[in-house]
Amino acid sequence: MTRIVVQGGQRLSGSVRASGAKNAVLPILAAALLPSRGASVLEDVPNLSDVRHMISLLEVMGVEAEWVDSTRLSLSAETVESKEAPADLVRKMRASFLVLGPLLSRFGYARVAMPGGCSIGERPIDLHIKGFEALGAEVEIGNGFIEARVAGGRLRGAKIYLDFASVGATQNIMMAAVLADGKTVIENAAKEPEIVDLANYLNKMGAEVRGAGTDEIRINGVRELRGVEHTVIPDRIEAGTFLIGAAITGGDVYVEGAISNHLTPLLFKLKESGATVVDDVYGVRVTANGPLRPLDVKTLVYPGFPTDLQAQMMAMLTVTPGTSFITETVFENRFMHVAELKRMGADIRIDGRTAMIKGVPRLQGAKVTSTDLRAGACLILAGLVAEGDTEVYGVHHIDRGYVDICDKFMRLGAELKRVEAEPFSLIEKKAT
């Protein structure tokens, strides 16, 4: 099986550049279905497995996609004919469901497979459906598909209140509303930077979206959108992972492209732990000297502490002297990495949605398995400060959200390597 082998006792030092944000580019790729003329050229597109899945889905529906170079992608939806997102592709990645809003908005009809389950917790789609129905769509669910259509072909603007600030529902409704007749208001909207990036892309294409980044987004529908150039924002979770890496290893890391305003809760917690944080217009630097201090962390929707950095922060706290607490309020099943950290000697107890972490002097290298994307990053960080080697399996999860993670850590002085799985034929020959 493919694995990442991490040699323990490493101190990170140097500079690394944050890639484009996975959670920003996926809805932007879906939104590339909206323009009826012209191609969009997206820059800083991270070449991740999730991104490749989304591109494959768009191509099946008729989008012409071409990599201009390693981080620039050209997309033209002028010849899109299919209004159906097939099950085999949608079920590989939940974000595929975001094509429903653009298809419904542009064509007045969409048929999209139900998204697959999620290991870290429930992500219900009822808010998406309520939003589409408020805009005038008729939605039917059956045989594993969601089918939505609009009498007369065009959605109608409406006031929509989200029961909770769902990122996916906010994005899907935004994309549905930009070509609707009249004005749409989304109340209790999600505020994440990825929402703002999507709004900026839509506005460049000719949409009229205001208020992104606040809890009320106002959209005036337009008749047509056109392809444009757009640069994806840096990945705040990737940046945060490397900054935590500086703190856990007593290192000195500068993340080029990191936007401090996107990382405010993390940076405050790193300062509270005793690390030094310096930011400028080009990035963020974290330096740690001496023992860190324990923390009390609670994950919240943006602008609170991000759930996507909870596992990485836990890795740091396993070797922080004293007793720390992490409370997970966003997803109900996001402590699966705890069992793997305990394999490495971590002292962690779970009580409901709160983890109590007693810092130990050193972790021990072990064979561990990534249960989800951020758990994989957590285990690599833990391996950096463990005694001996740590073998991290479940690498396919890590590939969903980190571009060249081994190369980037090695640029910072870490000693780790990716060991690819041997072909079955070679394994069979060795056995005989």
XYZ file of C-alpha atoms in Angstrom:
432
model
C 0.000 0.000 0.000
C 1.128 3.543 -0.701
C 2.445 5.240 2.418
C 4.384 8.266 3.607
C 7.367 7.452 5.821
C 8.284 10.256 8.216
C 11.579 10.325 10.088
C 11.108 11.767 13.566
C 13.053 14.451 15.387
C 12.830 17.059 12.640
C 12.847 20.865 12.977
C 11.139 22.756 10.153
C 12.838 25.878 8.852
C 12.556 27.906 5.674
C 9.926 29.138 3.236
C 7.121 27.364 1.392
C 4.401 28.675 -0.907
C 0.706 27.992 -0.281
C -1.115 26.440 -3.235
C -4.512 27.571 -4.470
C -7.349 26.706 -2.104
C -9.094 23.377 -2.708
C -12.270 24.584 -1.009
C -12.318 27.707 -3.186
C -11.522 26.160 -6.547
C -14.165 23.389 -6.426
C -17.207 25.747 -6.403
C -15.422 27.987 -8.906
C -15.032 24.996 -11.227
C -18.765 24.322 -10.862
C -19.481 27.986 -11.618
C -17.547 27.627 -14.886
C -20.740 25.992 -16.205
C -22.537 29.356 -16.048
C -20.987 31.469 -18.849
C -22.600 30.887 -22.232
C -19.755 32.549 -24.117
C -16.010 32.773 -23.715
C -13.561 30.602 -21.803
C -12.483 31.108 -18.219
C -8.802 30.811 -17.367
C -8.240 29.961 -13.725
C -4.826 30.511 -12.145
C -3.319 28.825 -9.074
C -5.481 25.744 -9.584
C -4.132 23.006 -7.282
C -3.606 19.706 -9.103
C -5.403 17.554 -6.523
C -7.449 14.378 -6.860
C -10.636 16.279 -5.912
C -9.917 18.882 -8.587
C -9.302 16.196 -11.210
C -12.596 14.505 -10.262
C -14.479 17.783 -10.713
C -12.825 18.437 -14.077
C -13.782 14.927 -15.229
C -17.394 15.592 -14.245
C -17.436 18.889 -16.163
C -15.948 17.205 -19.241
C -18.642 14.511 -19.175
C -21.229 17.305 -19.344
C -19.495 18.914 -22.318
C -17.124 21.468 -20.800
C -13.866 21.860 -22.755
C -11.073 21.774 -20.156
C -7.366 22.174 -20.884
C -4.371 22.694 -18.615
C -2.450 25.727 -19.923
C 0.416 24.872 -17.575
C 0.815 23.176 -14.194
C -1.438 25.654 -12.329
C -3.517 27.353 -15.073
C -6.694 25.781 -16.376
C -8.855 26.875 -19.310
C -12.589 26.037 -19.221
C -15.224 26.675 -21.870
C -18.884 25.787 -21.283
C -20.189 27.141 -24.600
C -20.965 23.651 -25.923
C -22.431 22.085 -22.769
C -25.383 19.877 -23.654
C -25.752 17.378 -20.815
C -27.664 18.574 -17.755
C -26.998 15.389 -15.809
C -24.186 14.646 -13.343
C -23.700 10.858 -13.283
C -23.605 8.902 -10.042
C -20.171 7.301 -10.497
C -18.501 10.722 -10.482
C -20.706 12.563 -7.984
C -20.348 9.860 -5.351
C -16.558 10.124 -5.468
C -16.697 13.651 -4.079
C -19.480 15.544 -2.318
C -18.485 18.881 -3.871
C -19.726 17.530 -7.225
C -23.221 18.337 -5.980
C -22.366 22.020 -6.519
C -23.032 21.653 -10.256
C -26.776 21.517 -9.550
C -27.108 25.274 -8.943
C -25.266 26.372 -12.107
C -27.088 23.834 -14.331
C -30.484 24.828 -12.964
C -29.668 28.531 -13.316
C -28.416 28.374 -16.893
C -30.627 25.665 -18.398
C -33.676 25.502 -16.127
C -33.135 21.786 -15.577
C -30.649 19.553 -13.778
C -30.417 15.914 -12.767
C -27.648 15.202 -10.275
C -26.888 12.016 -8.351
C -27.224 12.132 -4.587
C -23.818 12.876 -3.043
C -22.060 10.142 -1.113
C -21.653 9.952 2.637
C -18.987 11.718 4.632
C -16.762 10.033 7.197
C -16.430 13.106 9.417
C -20.168 13.711 9.832
C -23.498 14.487 8.245
C -23.678 17.166 5.572
C -27.391 17.385 4.757
C -28.514 18.808 1.423
C -31.956 19.943 2.556
C -30.880 23.606 2.679
C -29.767 23.430 -0.960
C -33.157 22.031 -1.968
C -35.125 24.577 0.072
C -33.138 27.336 -1.592
C -33.848 26.031 -5.096
C -37.537 25.654 -4.295
C -37.671 29.215 -2.962
C -36.236 30.336 -6.315
C -39.117 28.607 -8.106
C -37.700 25.180 -8.940
C -39.652 21.948 -8.663
C -37.430 19.341 -7.018
C -37.958 15.582 -7.022
C -35.822 13.003 -5.257
C -35.829 9.360 -6.281
C -33.733 6.452 -7.538
C -30.588 8.033 -6.119
C -30.987 11.292 -8.071
C -32.186 14.821 -7.467
C -34.078 16.230 -10.427
C -34.892 19.925 -10.546
C -36.713 21.916 -13.215
C -38.083 25.423 -13.643
C -41.356 26.180 -15.391
C -40.587 28.784 -18.040
C -36.853 28.064 -17.841
C -35.741 30.865 -15.474
C -35.551 30.958 -11.721
C -37.073 33.889 -9.830
C -35.310 35.920 -7.169
C -36.422 35.344 -3.570
C -35.507 35.932 0.054
C -33.932 32.806 1.518
C -33.035 32.166 5.159
C -30.584 29.382 5.909
C -31.258 27.516 9.155
C -27.505 27.334 9.658
C -24.637 28.972 7.804
C -23.921 26.139 5.368
C -21.005 26.819 3.054
C -22.206 24.433 0.334
C -25.795 25.690 0.405
C -24.645 29.316 0.282
C -22.464 28.573 -2.754
C -25.076 26.512 -4.605
C -27.825 29.100 -4.058
C -25.501 31.953 -5.099
C -24.757 30.193 -8.378
C -28.443 29.458 -8.955
C -29.459 33.065 -8.286
C -27.012 34.920 -10.542
C -29.076 34.219 -13.675
C -32.493 34.373 -11.974
C -35.075 37.060 -12.695
C -35.025 39.742 -10.013
C -33.280 40.063 -6.668
C -32.237 37.280 -4.273
C -31.283 37.788 -0.644
C -29.541 34.973 1.278
C -29.791 35.523 5.028
C -27.578 33.741 7.576
C -25.158 33.068 4.737
C -21.759 31.458 5.330
C -18.896 33.988 5.562
C -15.838 31.933 4.594
C -13.111 33.445 2.356
C -14.028 30.774 -0.189
C -17.508 32.336 -0.432
C -15.911 35.711 -1.173
C -13.640 34.171 -3.819
C -16.627 32.596 -5.581
C -18.479 35.925 -5.486
C -15.445 37.692 -6.982
C -15.305 35.172 -9.816
C -19.052 35.512 -10.484
C -18.817 39.309 -10.493
C -15.925 39.251 -12.959
C -18.170 37.168 -15.258
C -20.839 39.884 -15.110
C -22.911 38.827 -12.086
C -24.089 41.308 -9.460
C -23.306 39.788 -6.052
C -22.919 41.990 -2.982
C -22.312 41.233 0.679
C -20.190 38.075 0.331
C -18.242 37.639 3.560
C -21.186 38.905 5.635
C -24.278 37.028 6.803
C -26.461 38.652 4.106
C -25.697 38.227 0.421
C -27.700 40.211 -2.162
C -27.815 39.138 -5.792
C -29.375 40.919 -8.756
C -29.953 38.415 -11.536
C -28.433 39.112 -14.968
C -29.236 37.692 -18.398
C -25.832 36.268 -19.328
C -22.331 35.586 -18.014
C -19.028 35.379 -19.893
C -15.736 33.586 -19.289
C -12.969 35.549 -17.543
C -9.550 35.166 -15.928
C -9.442 34.591 -12.187
C -6.775 33.688 -9.633
C -7.821 31.312 -6.841
C -7.055 32.430 -3.277
C -4.268 30.656 -1.322
C -5.294 27.630 0.715
C -5.640 28.769 4.325
C -5.791 25.193 5.616
C -2.595 24.155 3.850
C -0.928 27.336 5.091
C -2.155 26.664 8.622
C -0.793 23.116 8.489
C 2.744 24.335 7.772
C 2.496 27.083 10.398
C 1.460 24.503 13.003
C 4.410 22.457 11.743
C 6.717 25.324 12.725
C 5.244 25.415 16.224
C 5.222 21.668 16.889
C 8.854 21.232 15.790
C 10.215 24.381 17.466
C 10.946 25.686 14.001
C 10.836 28.829 11.883
C 8.558 28.704 8.825
C 7.413 31.411 6.417
C 4.369 30.551 4.286
C 4.360 32.686 1.173
C 0.894 33.691 0.032
C -0.777 32.992 3.386
C -3.363 35.678 4.184
C -3.337 36.483 7.890
C -6.971 37.702 7.883
C -8.019 34.230 6.741
C -6.086 32.630 9.605
C -6.900 34.947 12.514
C -8.153 32.341 15.049
C -5.236 29.992 14.364
C -2.655 32.764 14.638
C -4.129 33.937 17.948
C -3.958 30.394 19.324
C -0.352 29.988 18.168
C 0.541 33.251 19.913
C -1.309 32.082 23.025
C 0.765 28.893 22.972
C 3.975 30.932 23.037
C 4.919 30.957 19.355
C 5.900 34.173 17.596
C 3.747 35.209 14.651
C 4.751 37.879 12.114
C 2.730 38.676 8.998
C 3.304 40.954 6.020
C 1.654 41.554 2.664
C 3.387 38.501 1.181
C 2.759 35.854 3.826
C 2.965 34.715 7.454
C 5.920 33.548 9.561
C 5.738 31.437 12.734
C 8.717 30.838 15.024
C 8.749 28.717 18.163
C 11.506 28.585 20.777
C 11.153 26.659 24.012
C 8.177 24.741 25.414
C 4.692 25.665 24.236
C 1.769 26.364 26.561
C -1.467 24.322 26.693
C -4.590 25.628 24.967
C -8.370 25.453 25.059
C -9.654 25.313 21.471
C -13.221 25.214 20.180
C -13.990 24.788 16.487
C -16.677 27.063 15.065
C -17.955 28.163 11.675
C -15.942 30.976 10.122
C -14.604 33.303 11.481
C -14.116 30.880 14.377
C -11.345 28.302 14.663
C -11.603 26.078 11.559
C -12.597 22.461 11.989
C -10.185 21.675 9.133
C -7.251 22.610 11.409
C -8.504 20.808 14.497
C -6.597 17.560 13.878
C -3.328 19.371 13.120
C -3.685 21.457 16.289
C -4.308 18.286 18.277
C -1.026 16.842 16.991
C 0.761 19.908 18.374
C -0.977 19.682 21.726
C -0.017 16.014 22.209
C 3.560 17.177 22.880
C 2.682 20.466 24.603
C 3.321 20.309 28.388
C 0.165 20.480 30.504
C -3.469 19.690 29.767
C -5.225 21.079 26.703
C -8.818 20.803 25.519
C -10.323 20.719 22.039
C -14.085 20.916 21.535
C -15.405 20.023 18.074
C -18.735 21.744 17.359
C -18.898 21.532 13.554
C -18.779 17.789 12.747
C -19.928 15.042 15.070
C -17.376 12.430 13.998
C -14.125 14.301 13.641
C -12.010 12.684 16.332
C -11.141 9.554 14.326
C -7.464 10.560 14.304
C -7.359 10.248 18.100
C -6.992 6.451 17.970
C -4.045 6.809 15.591
C -2.339 9.431 17.765
C -2.750 7.124 20.756
C -0.906 4.430 18.795
C 2.002 6.878 18.857
C 1.797 7.322 22.617
C -0.480 10.361 22.872
C -2.494 10.765 26.081
C -5.989 11.753 24.919
C -9.418 11.140 26.425
C -12.708 11.856 24.671
C -15.849 13.013 26.455
C -18.609 13.631 23.929
C -17.350 16.342 21.610
C -14.426 17.374 23.817
C -10.936 15.896 23.790
C -8.659 16.289 26.816
C -5.016 16.110 25.763
C -2.213 15.680 28.282
C 1.097 16.540 26.688
C 3.740 13.800 26.645
C 7.513 14.359 26.359
C 7.737 12.523 23.041
C 5.608 10.474 20.675
C 6.762 7.131 19.301
C 6.898 6.290 15.623
C 4.277 3.766 14.519
C 2.246 2.496 11.577
C -0.871 4.675 11.439
C -3.729 5.193 9.001
C -5.233 8.436 7.774
C -9.009 8.277 8.190
C -9.708 11.542 6.376
C -7.884 14.389 4.672
C -6.966 16.485 7.721
C -6.210 13.417 9.852
C -3.485 12.592 7.336
C -1.823 15.981 7.820
C -2.142 15.550 11.592
C -0.281 12.229 11.496
C 2.544 13.643 9.361
C 2.990 16.468 11.881
C 2.991 13.973 14.738
C 5.576 11.894 12.883
C 7.910 14.874 12.621
C 8.304 14.990 16.410
C 8.085 11.249 17.122
C 10.990 9.017 18.048
C 11.828 6.772 15.112
C 9.932 6.410 11.866
C 6.204 6.830 11.340
C 4.451 5.166 8.406
C 1.255 6.950 7.375
C -1.187 4.898 5.297
C -4.415 6.090 3.649
C -2.418 8.524 1.526
C -5.291 8.903 -0.948
C -7.042 11.053 1.642
C -4.040 13.394 1.854
C -3.881 13.638 -1.944
C -7.355 15.187 -1.910
C -6.148 18.402 -0.282
C -2.365 18.830 -0.339
C -0.250 19.448 -3.436
C 3.175 17.755 -3.284
C 3.014 17.589 0.514
C 6.212 15.539 0.822
C 8.200 17.903 -1.409
C 6.991 20.920 0.518
C 7.877 19.450 3.895
C 11.299 18.423 2.554
C 11.934 22.002 1.427
C 11.494 22.932 5.080
C 14.089 20.383 6.191
C 11.885 17.406 7.002
C 13.008 13.911 6.130
C 10.092 11.980 4.696
C 9.288 10.091 1.551
C 6.344 8.710 -0.337
C 6.545 4.977 -0.992
C 4.226 3.899 -3.786
C 2.349 0.609 -3.622
C 3.927 -2.144 -5.657
C 1.901 -3.475 -8.607
C 0.036 -6.660 -7.743
C 2.120 -8.648 -10.237
C 5.332 -7.783 -8.377
C 3.811 -8.728 -5.038
C 2.673 -12.032 -6.522
C 6.170 -12.766 -7.889
C 7.755 -12.109 -4.487
C 5.279 -14.454 -2.857
C 6.289 -17.274 -5.226
